CSV table of C-alpha atoms in Angstrom, one decimal:
chain,number,residue,atom,x,y,z
A,203,MET,CA,36.7,95.4,41.8
A,204,THR,CA,38.1,92.1,43.2
A,205,ASP,CA,38.0,91.4,47.0
A,206,LEU,CA,42.0,91.6,47.0
A,207,GLU,CA,41.8,95.0,45.5
A,208,THR,CA,39.2,96.3,47.9
A,209,ARG,CA,41.3,95.2,50.7
A,210,ALA,CA,44.4,96.5,49.3
A,211,ALA,CA,42.8,99.9,48.7
A,212,ARG,CA,41.5,100.2,52.4
A,213,PRO,CA,42.5,103.8,53.7
A,214,GLY,CA,44.9,103.9,56.6
A,215,ALA,CA,42.5,105.0,59.2
A,216,THR,CA,40.1,102.1,58.4
A,217,ALA,CA,42.9,99.7,58.3
A,218,LEU,CA,44.0,100.9,61.8
A,219,ARG,CA,40.5,100.5,63.1
A,220,ARG,CA,40.4,97.0,61.6
A,221,ALA,CA,43.7,96.1,63.4
A,222,ALA,CA,42.8,97.8,66.7
A,223,PRO,CA,41.6,94.7,68.5
A,224,ALA,CA,44.9,92.9,67.6
A,225,LEU,CA,47.0,95.9,68.7
A,226,LEU,CA,45.2,96.4,72.0
A,227,GLY,CA,45.6,92.7,72.7
A,228,TYR,CA,49.2,92.8,71.8
A,229,ALA,CA,49.7,95.9,74.1
A,230,ALA,CA,47.9,94.2,77.1
A,231,VAL,CA,50.1,91.1,76.7
A,232,ARG,CA,53.3,93.0,76.5
A,233,ALA,CA,52.2,95.1,79.5
A,234,LEU,CA,51.7,92.0,81.6
A,235,GLY,CA,55.2,90.8,80.5
A,236,LEU,CA,56.8,94.0,81.6
A,237,VAL,CA,55.0,94.1,84.9
A,238,ALA,CA,56.0,90.5,85.6
A,239,LEU,CA,59.7,91.4,84.7
A,240,ALA,CA,59.5,94.4,87.0
A,241,LEU,CA,58.2,92.4,89.9
A,242,TRP,CA,60.6,89.6,89.5
A,243,SER,CA,63.7,91.9,89.0
A,244,ALA,CA,62.9,94.0,92.0
A,245,ALA,CA,62.6,90.8,94.1
A,246,ARG,CA,66.0,89.9,93.1
A,247,GLY,CA,67.5,93.3,93.5
A,248,LYS,CA,67.8,94.0,89.8
A,249,SER,CA,66.7,96.7,87.4
A,250,ALA,CA,64.2,95.6,84.9
A,251,TYR,CA,64.9,98.6,82.8
A,252,THR,CA,68.6,97.6,82.7
A,253,LEU,CA,67.8,94.2,81.6
A,254,LEU,CA,65.9,95.6,78.7
A,255,THR,CA,68.2,98.3,77.5
A,256,ALA,CA,71.7,97.8,78.7
A,257,ARG,CA,72.7,94.2,78.7
A,258,TRP,CA,74.0,91.7,76.1
A,259,ASP,CA,73.3,92.7,72.4
A,260,ALA,CA,71.6,95.9,73.6
A,261,LEU,CA,75.1,97.3,74.8
A,262,TRP,CA,76.7,96.4,71.5
A,263,TYR,CA,74.0,98.3,69.6
A,264,THR,CA,74.3,101.5,71.8
A,265,ARG,CA,78.2,101.3,71.4
A,266,VAL,CA,77.8,101.3,67.6
A,267,ALA,CA,75.4,104.2,67.9
A,268,GLU,CA,77.7,106.3,70.1
A,269,LEU,CA,81.1,105.3,68.8
A,270,GLY,CA,80.5,103.9,65.4
A,271,TYR,CA,82.2,100.8,64.0
A,272,GLY,CA,85.6,99.5,65.0
A,273,TYR,CA,85.1,98.4,68.7
A,274,GLU,CA,86.1,94.9,69.5
A,275,VAL,CA,86.8,92.7,72.5
A,276,ARG,CA,89.7,90.0,72.3
A,277,LEU,CA,88.9,87.2,74.5
A,278,PRO,CA,91.6,85.0,76.2
A,279,ASN,CA,91.0,82.1,73.9
A,280,GLY,CA,91.9,84.1,70.9
A,281,ASP,CA,88.3,85.0,69.8
A,282,VAL,CA,87.6,88.5,68.5
A,283,HIS,CA,84.1,90.0,69.1
A,284,SER,CA,83.8,92.7,66.7
A,285,ASN,CA,80.8,95.1,66.6
A,286,LEU,CA,80.9,94.8,62.9
A,287,ALA,CA,78.7,91.7,63.4
A,288,PHE,CA,75.8,94.0,64.3
A,289,PHE,CA,73.8,95.4,61.4
A,290,PRO,CA,73.5,99.3,61.4
A,291,LEU,CA,69.8,100.2,61.0
A,292,LEU,CA,68.9,100.0,64.8
A,293,PRO,CA,72.1,102.0,65.9
A,294,TRP,CA,71.3,104.6,63.3
A,295,LEU,CA,67.7,104.9,64.6
A,296,GLU,CA,69.1,105.1,68.2
A,297,ARG,CA,71.6,107.9,67.2
A,298,ALA,CA,69.0,109.8,65.3
A,299,LEU,CA,66.4,109.6,68.1
A,300,ALA,CA,69.0,110.7,70.7
A,301,ALA,CA,70.1,113.6,68.6
A,302,VAL,CA,66.6,115.1,68.5
A,303,SER,CA,65.5,114.3,72.0
A,304,PRO,CA,67.0,114.3,75.6
A,305,LEU,CA,67.0,110.4,75.4
A,306,SER,CA,70.2,108.4,75.9
A,307,TYR,CA,71.1,105.8,73.2
A,308,ALA,CA,69.8,103.1,75.4
A,309,ASP,CA,66.6,105.0,76.0
A,310,ALA,CA,66.2,105.3,72.3
A,311,GLY,CA,66.8,101.8,71.6
A,312,PHE,CA,63.9,101.0,74.1
A,313,VAL,CA,61.6,103.4,72.4
A,314,VAL,CA,62.4,102.2,69.0
A,315,SER,CA,61.8,98.6,70.0
A,316,LEU,CA,58.4,99.5,71.6
A,317,LEU,CA,57.4,101.3,68.5
A,318,ALA,CA,58.7,98.7,66.2
A,319,SER,CA,56.9,96.0,68.1
A,320,LEU,CA,53.6,97.6,67.7
A,321,ALA,CA,54.5,98.1,64.0
A,322,ALA,CA,55.4,94.3,63.8
A,323,ALA,CA,52.1,93.4,65.5
A,324,TRP,CA,50.2,95.4,62.9
A,325,GLY,CA,52.2,94.0,60.0
A,326,ILE,CA,51.5,90.4,61.2
A,327,PHE,CA,47.8,91.3,61.5
A,328,ALA,CA,47.8,92.7,58.0
A,329,VAL,CA,49.5,89.6,56.6
A,330,ALA,CA,47.2,87.1,58.4
A,331,ASP,CA,44.1,89.3,57.7
A,332,GLN,CA,45.0,89.3,54.1
A,333,VAL,CA,45.3,85.5,53.8
A,334,TYR,CA,42.9,84.1,56.3
A,335,GLY,CA,40.6,87.0,57.6
A,336,ARG,CA,40.4,89.3,60.5
A,337,ARG,CA,39.8,86.9,63.3
A,338,ALA,CA,42.8,84.8,62.3
A,339,GLY,CA,44.9,87.9,62.0
A,340,VAL,CA,44.0,88.9,65.7
A,341,CYS,CA,44.8,85.4,66.9
A,342,ALA,CA,48.1,85.5,65.0
A,343,VAL,CA,49.1,88.7,66.7
A,344,LEU,CA,48.2,87.3,70.1
A,345,LEU,CA,50.1,84.1,69.6
A,346,TRP,CA,53.2,86.1,68.6
A,347,ALA,CA,52.8,88.1,71.8
A,348,VAL,CA,52.5,85.2,74.1
A,349,LEU,CA,55.6,83.3,72.8
A,350,PRO,CA,57.8,82.2,75.7
A,351,VAL,CA,60.4,84.5,74.4
A,352,GLY,CA,58.1,87.4,73.8
A,353,ILE,CA,59.8,89.6,76.2
A,354,VAL,CA,62.5,90.1,73.6
A,355,GLN,CA,60.0,92.1,71.7
A,356,SER,CA,60.3,94.8,74.4
A,357,MET,CA,64.1,94.9,74.5
A,358,ALA,CA,66.5,97.2,72.8
A,359,TYR,CA,67.2,94.3,70.4
A,360,SER,CA,66.7,94.3,66.6
A,361,GLU,CA,64.1,91.5,66.5
A,362,SER,CA,61.0,93.6,66.7
A,363,LEU,CA,62.3,96.2,64.1
A,364,PHE,CA,63.2,93.3,61.7
A,365,THR,CA,59.9,91.6,62.2
A,366,ALA,CA,58.1,94.9,61.5
A,367,LEU,CA,60.1,95.4,58.2
A,368,ALA,CA,59.7,91.8,57.2
A,369,ALA,CA,56.0,91.6,57.8
A,370,TRP,CA,55.1,94.8,56.0
A,371,SER,CA,57.5,93.8,53.0
A,372,LEU,CA,55.6,90.5,52.8
A,373,TYR,CA,52.2,92.4,53.0
A,374,ALA,CA,53.4,94.7,50.1
A,375,VAL,CA,54.2,91.5,48.0
A,376,LEU,CA,50.8,90.0,48.7
A,377,THR,CA,49.1,93.2,47.6
A,378,GLY,CA,51.4,93.8,44.6
A,379,ARG,CA,53.2,96.8,45.9
A,380,TRP,CA,56.6,95.8,44.4
A,381,PRO,CA,58.7,99.0,45.1
A,382,ALA,CA,57.5,99.2,48.7
A,383,ALA,CA,58.2,95.5,49.1
A,384,GLY,CA,61.7,96.0,47.9
A,385,ALA,CA,62.3,99.1,49.9
A,386,LEU,CA,61.3,97.4,53.1
A,387,ALA,CA,63.3,94.2,52.2
A,388,LEU,CA,66.4,96.6,51.7
A,389,LEU,CA,65.8,98.0,55.2
A,390,ALA,CA,65.3,94.6,56.7
A,391,GLY,CA,68.6,93.6,55.1
A,392,LEU,CA,70.3,96.5,57.0
A,393,THR,CA,68.8,95.2,60.4
A,394,ARG,CA,69.7,91.6,60.7
A,395,PRO,CA,71.7,88.8,58.7
A,396,VAL,CA,68.5,87.0,58.4
A,397,GLY,CA,67.3,89.9,56.1
A,398,LEU,CA,68.3,87.4,53.5
A,399,ALA,CA,64.9,85.6,54.2
A,400,VAL,CA,62.8,88.7,53.2
A,401,VAL,CA,65.0,89.1,49.9
A,402,ALA,CA,64.4,85.5,49.1
A,403,ALA,CA,60.6,86.0,49.7
A,404,VAL,CA,60.5,88.9,47.4
A,405,TRP,CA,62.5,87.3,44.7
A,406,ALA,CA,60.5,84.1,44.9
A,407,ALA,CA,57.2,86.0,44.5
A,408,GLY,CA,58.6,88.1,41.6
A,409,ILE,CA,59.9,85.1,39.8
A,410,ALA,CA,56.6,83.1,40.4
A,411,SER,CA,54.5,86.2,39.1
A,412,PHE,CA,56.8,86.3,36.1
A,413,VAL,CA,56.3,82.6,35.3
A,414,ARG,CA,52.5,82.9,35.8
A,415,GLU,CA,52.5,85.9,33.5
A,416,ARG,CA,54.3,84.1,30.8
A,417,SER,CA,52.3,80.9,31.1
A,418,GLY,CA,49.0,82.8,30.9
A,419,ALA,CA,47.6,81.1,34.1
A,420,ARG,CA,44.6,82.6,35.7
A,421,VAL,CA,43.9,82.3,39.3
A,422,GLY,CA,40.4,83.5,40.5
A,423,SER,CA,40.0,85.5,43.6
A,424,ALA,CA,38.2,84.2,46.6
A,425,HIS,CA,35.8,86.4,48.4
A,426,THR,CA,34.8,86.1,52.1
A,427,GLY,CA,32.1,88.4,53.4
A,428,GLU,CA,32.5,90.3,56.6
A,429,GLY,CA,30.1,89.4,59.6
A,430,ALA,CA,29.6,85.8,58.9
A,431,PRO,CA,27.5,84.1,61.5
A,432,ASP,CA,29.8,81.1,61.9
A,433,PRO,CA,32.8,82.2,64.1
A,434,ALA,CA,35.2,80.1,62.0
A,435,ALA,CA,34.0,81.5,58.7
A,436,ASP,CA,36.5,84.3,59.0
A,437,ALA,CA,39.3,81.8,59.6
A,438,ARG,CA,38.8,79.8,56.6
A,439,PRO,CA,41.8,79.8,54.1
A,440,ARG,CA,41.4,81.9,51.0
A,441,ARG,CA,43.1,81.3,47.6
A,442,ASP,CA,46.7,82.2,47.4
A,443,PRO,CA,46.7,86.1,47.4
A,444,ALA,CA,50.2,86.3,46.3
A,445,ALA,CA,49.1,84.7,43.0
A,446,ASP,CA,45.9,86.7,42.8
A,447,GLY,CA,47.8,89.9,43.5
A,448,ALA,CA,50.4,89.2,41.0
A,449,LEU,CA,47.8,88.4,38.4
A,450,TRP,CA,45.7,91.5,38.6
A,451,ALA,CA,48.7,93.6,39.1
A,452,THR,CA,50.2,92.3,35.8
A,453,ARG,CA,47.3,93.9,34.0
A,454,ALA,CA,48.0,97.4,35.4
A,455,PRO,CA,50.3,99.7,33.4
A,456,GLY,CA,53.9,99.6,34.4
A,457,VAL,CA,53.8,96.6,36.7
A,458,ARG,CA,56.7,94.9,35.2
A,459,ALA,CA,58.9,97.8,35.9
A,460,ARG,CA,57.7,98.1,39.4
A,461,ARG,CA,58.3,94.5,40.0
A,462,ALA,CA,61.7,94.7,38.5
A,463,LEU,CA,62.4,97.7,40.7
A,464,GLY,CA,61.3,96.0,43.9
A,465,MET,CA,63.3,93.0,43.2
A,466,ALA,CA,66.4,95.2,42.4
A,467,LEU,CA,66.0,97.1,45.6
A,468,ALA,CA,65.5,94.1,47.8
A,469,PRO,CA,69.0,92.8,48.2
A,470,LEU,CA,70.8,96.1,48.4
A,471,GLY,CA,70.7,96.5,52.2
A,472,ALA,CA,72.2,93.2,53.2
A,473,ALA,CA,74.6,93.1,50.2
A,474,GLY,CA,75.7,96.7,50.8
A,475,TYR,CA,76.5,96.1,54.4
A,476,VAL,CA,78.3,92.9,53.9
A,477,LEU,CA,80.5,94.3,51.1
A,478,TRP,CA,81.2,97.4,53.3
A,479,VAL,CA,82.5,95.2,56.1
A,480,GLY,CA,84.6,93.2,53.7
A,481,HIS,CA,86.1,96.4,52.6
A,482,ARG,CA,86.5,97.8,56.0
A,483,THR,CA,88.3,94.5,57.2
A,484,GLY,CA,90.2,94.2,54.0
A,485,ALA,CA,89.0,90.6,53.8
A,486,GLY,CA,87.1,90.9,50.5
A,487,PRO,CA,83.5,90.3,49.7
A,488,LEU,CA,83.3,87.5,52.4
A,489,GLY,CA,84.8,89.4,55.1
A,490,TYR,CA,81.6,89.5,57.1
A,491,LEU,CA,81.9,85.7,57.6
A,492,ASP,CA,85.3,86.3,59.2
A,493,VAL,CA,83.7,88.6,61.7
A,494,GLN,CA,81.1,86.1,62.5
A,495,ALA,CA,83.7,83.4,62.8
A,496,GLY,CA,85.3,85.6,65.4
A,497,TRP,CA,82.1,85.1,67.4
A,498,ARG,CA,82.2,81.4,66.7
A,499,ASN,CA,79.2,81.7,64.6
A,500,GLY,CA,78.5,80.3,61.2
A,501,PHE,CA,76.3,78.0,59.1
A,502,ASP,CA,77.0,74.4,59.3
A,503,GLY,CA,73.7,72.8,58.3
A,504,GLY,CA,72.8,72.1,61.9
A,505,TYR,CA,75.7,69.8,62.6
A,506,ALA,CA,76.7,71.7,65.8
A,507,PHE,CA,73.2,72.0,67.0
A,508,ALA,CA,72.8,68.1,66.6
A,509,ARG,CA,76.1,67.6,68.6
A,510,PHE,CA,74.8,70.0,71.3
A,511,VAL,CA,71.4,68.2,71.6
A,512,ALA,CA,73.3,64.8,71.5
A,513,ALA,CA,75.4,65.9,74.4
A,514,LYS,CA,72.4,66.4,76.6
A,515,PHE,CA,71.9,62.7,76.8
A,516,THR,CA,75.0,62.0,79.0
A,517,SER,CA,73.1,62.4,82.1
A,518,LEU,CA,69.5,61.9,83.1
A,519,PRO,CA,68.5,65.4,84.2
A,520,SER,CA,70.0,66.9,81.0
A,521,ALA,CA,68.6,64.2,78.9
A,522,LEU,CA,65.1,65.6,79.6
A,523,ALA,CA,66.4,69.0,78.1
A,524,GLY,CA,67.6,66.9,75.0
A,525,VAL,CA,64.2,65.4,74.6
A,526,GLY,CA,62.6,68.8,74.9
A,527,LEU,CA,64.9,70.2,72.1
A,528,ILE,CA,64.1,67.3,69.9
A,529,VAL,CA,60.3,67.8,70.4
A,530,GLY,CA,60.6,71.5,69.9
A,531,VAL,CA,62.4,71.1,66.4
A,532,ALA,CA,59.8,68.4,65.5
A,533,LEU,CA,57.1,70.8,66.3
A,534,LEU,CA,58.6,73.3,64.2
A,535,ALA,CA,58.9,71.0,61.3
A,536,ARG,CA,55.3,69.9,61.8
A,537,LEU,CA,54.1,73.5,61.7
A,538,TYR,CA,55.9,74.2,58.5
A,539,VAL,CA,54.5,71.1,56.9
A,540,VAL,CA,51.0,72.3,58.0
A,541,CYS,CA,51.7,75.7,56.5
A,542,VAL,CA,52.5,74.0,53.2
A,543,ARG,CA,49.4,71.8,53.3
A,544,GLN,CA,47.2,74.8,53.9
A,545,ARG,CA,48.7,76.5,50.9
A,546,GLN,CA,50.2,79.5,52.4
A,547,PRO,CA,51.3,82.1,49.8
A,548,LEU,CA,54.7,81.3,48.4
A,549,PRO,CA,56.6,84.3,49.9
A,550,LEU,CA,55.4,83.4,53.4
A,551,LEU,CA,56.6,79.8,53.0
A,552,VAL,CA,60.0,80.9,51.5
A,553,TYR,CA,60.4,83.5,54.4
A,554,ALA,CA,59.5,81.2,57.2
A,555,GLY,CA,61.6,78.4,55.7
A,556,VAL,CA,64.7,80.6,55.5
A,557,VAL,CA,64.4,82.1,59.0
A,558,THR,CA,63.9,78.8,60.5
A,559,ALA,CA,66.9,77.3,58.6
A,560,LEU,CA,69.1,80.1,59.5
A,561,ALA,CA,68.2,79.9,63.2
A,562,LEU,CA,68.5,76.1,63.6
A,563,CYS,CA,71.5,75.6,61.4
A,564,ALA,CA,73.7,78.3,63.0
A,565,SER,CA,76.7,76.8,64.7
A,566,SER,CA,76.8,78.7,68.0
A,567,TYR,CA,74.6,80.5,70.6
A,568,PHE,CA,72.2,77.5,71.0
A,569,GLY,CA,70.5,79.1,74.0
A,570,SER,CA,69.4,82.1,71.6
A,571,LYS,CA,67.8,80.0,69.0
A,572,PRO,CA,64.2,80.6,70.3
A,573,ARG,CA,64.8,84.3,70.0
A,574,LEU,CA,66.3,83.9,66.5
A,575,LEU,CA,63.0,82.2,65.5
A,576,LEU,CA,60.9,85.0,66.7
A,577,PRO,CA,60.6,86.7,63.3
A,578,ALA,CA,59.2,83.4,61.7
A,579,PHE,CA,55.6,84.4,62.5
A,580,PRO,CA,54.1,82.6,59.6
A,581,LEU,CA,54.6,79.4,61.5
A,582,LEU,CA,51.9,80.6,63.9
A,583,PHE,CA,49.2,80.8,61.3
A,584,PRO,CA,48.0,77.2,61.6
A,585,LEU,CA,47.8,77.7,65.3
A,586,ALA,CA,45.9,81.1,64.8
A,587,LEU,CA,43.4,79.3,62.5
A,588,ALA,CA,42.7,76.7,65.2
A,589,LEU,CA,42.4,79.3,67.8
A,590,ALA,CA,40.0,81.5,65.6
A,591,ARG,CA,37.6,78.5,65.4
A,592,LEU,CA,37.0,78.5,69.0
A,593,ARG,CA,34.4,80.6,70.6
A,594,ILE,CA,35.6,84.0,72.0
A,595,PRO,CA,35.4,83.2,75.7
A,596,ARG,CA,37.3,79.9,75.3
A,597,SER,CA,40.0,81.5,73.0
A,598,ALA,CA,40.3,84.4,75.4
A,599,LEU,CA,40.9,81.9,78.4
A,600,VAL,CA,43.5,80.1,76.4
A,601,VAL,CA,45.3,83.2,75.4
A,602,GLY,CA,45.1,84.5,78.9
A,603,CYS,CA,46.5,81.4,80.6
A,604,VAL,CA,49.4,81.4,78.0
A,605,ALA,CA,50.1,85.0,78.4
A,606,LEU,CA,50.4,84.6,82.2
A,607,ALA,CA,52.9,81.6,81.7
A,608,SER,CA,54.8,83.5,79.1
A,609,ALA,CA,55.1,86.6,81.4
A,610,VAL,CA,56.4,84.6,84.2
A,611,TYR,CA,58.9,82.6,82.1
A,612,GLY,CA,60.1,85.8,80.4
A,613,ALA,CA,60.8,87.4,83.8
A,614,PHE,CA,62.7,84.3,84.9
A,615,TRP,CA,64.6,84.0,81.6
A,616,LEU,CA,65.7,87.6,81.5
A,617,ASN,CA,67.0,87.4,85.0
A,618,GLY,CA,69.3,84.5,84.1
A,619,SER,CA,72.9,84.5,83.8
A,620,GLY,CA,73.2,84.2,80.0
A,621,PRO,CA,71.9,86.4,77.2
A,622,PRO,CA,68.6,85.5,75.5
């Protein structure tokens, strides 16, 4: 049995024990963020719980859960903000949980978000562990937790739910579980418009495995032992597990049918909702784009964002923000290049690339772009590898300092005037 097969066959209880350090570390970081938010909000006379559950997008989701679709707000400038812009899976879960418990829709959204954030952390660990090993997986989860916008992971928003579905779909692809990958991609497509990134990853992996199957290529599996004395040994990149998984899976009976099923399932969520919105609005298959246009949102290749950044250079104080934005985009591009050079599996590269492109090239809500980039967790893997090479005391110090800074920033950010 190959190393990949051994890892894929690991029982659930053993997998949970393996992920326990990552999940405990994640919970500690998020608890720190919530405490910081509670203290900061109390000092300003605000409710931290209200900020997490009953403002901005969280309100739109609870209205969908309570009233269904059809609610809209017409602004004085003629814009129409329709709740059809919000995909239905989170409101469905809020409604279901509220129906079987004494929780309000807002409470249910908070519970779903907390549980989904833990599932997302576990999924990120599973993907990173599959590709780079356990220690890198723990570091990847901690880095995702300490992102400056990490507080969103605890809000009644859809980012945590989407990231959980995306991560486990990618893990299913890496381990050759095609129907599961397709079903999870379907659910991701019912969660956020960026669900297209998960669909693209599943299809890219499926097409690549078909091409490898036809060409008769053979890719050997790499094996890394547990408990190596070198602290960096568990962080060394392995061979592409997507390629390995596809090759050993193609020798299993019925794999072609399972792969085809997974690829067929993947786009049904996003396509189904978009087509339903088009039918509901009477605007045809592309009616969802009209809904987004009512929010002044769309995809323009980054032109509007470039103009937004350029406008920052009209005065000296704002020019510093402009420089920061340029540096941030350059760092994202650099991280993606490193991911390519480190030969991340194709589905991870496709997924991270599409998420990043959709976030940066959207034509509105520039202040929300850091939040929109939150699901692009494969971009953190090069940093996780670097962190995993440090000795444990030093890596713990780095994570602790960043976690504290992230908690303070998250509390400050969420107490601001605009939506995150």
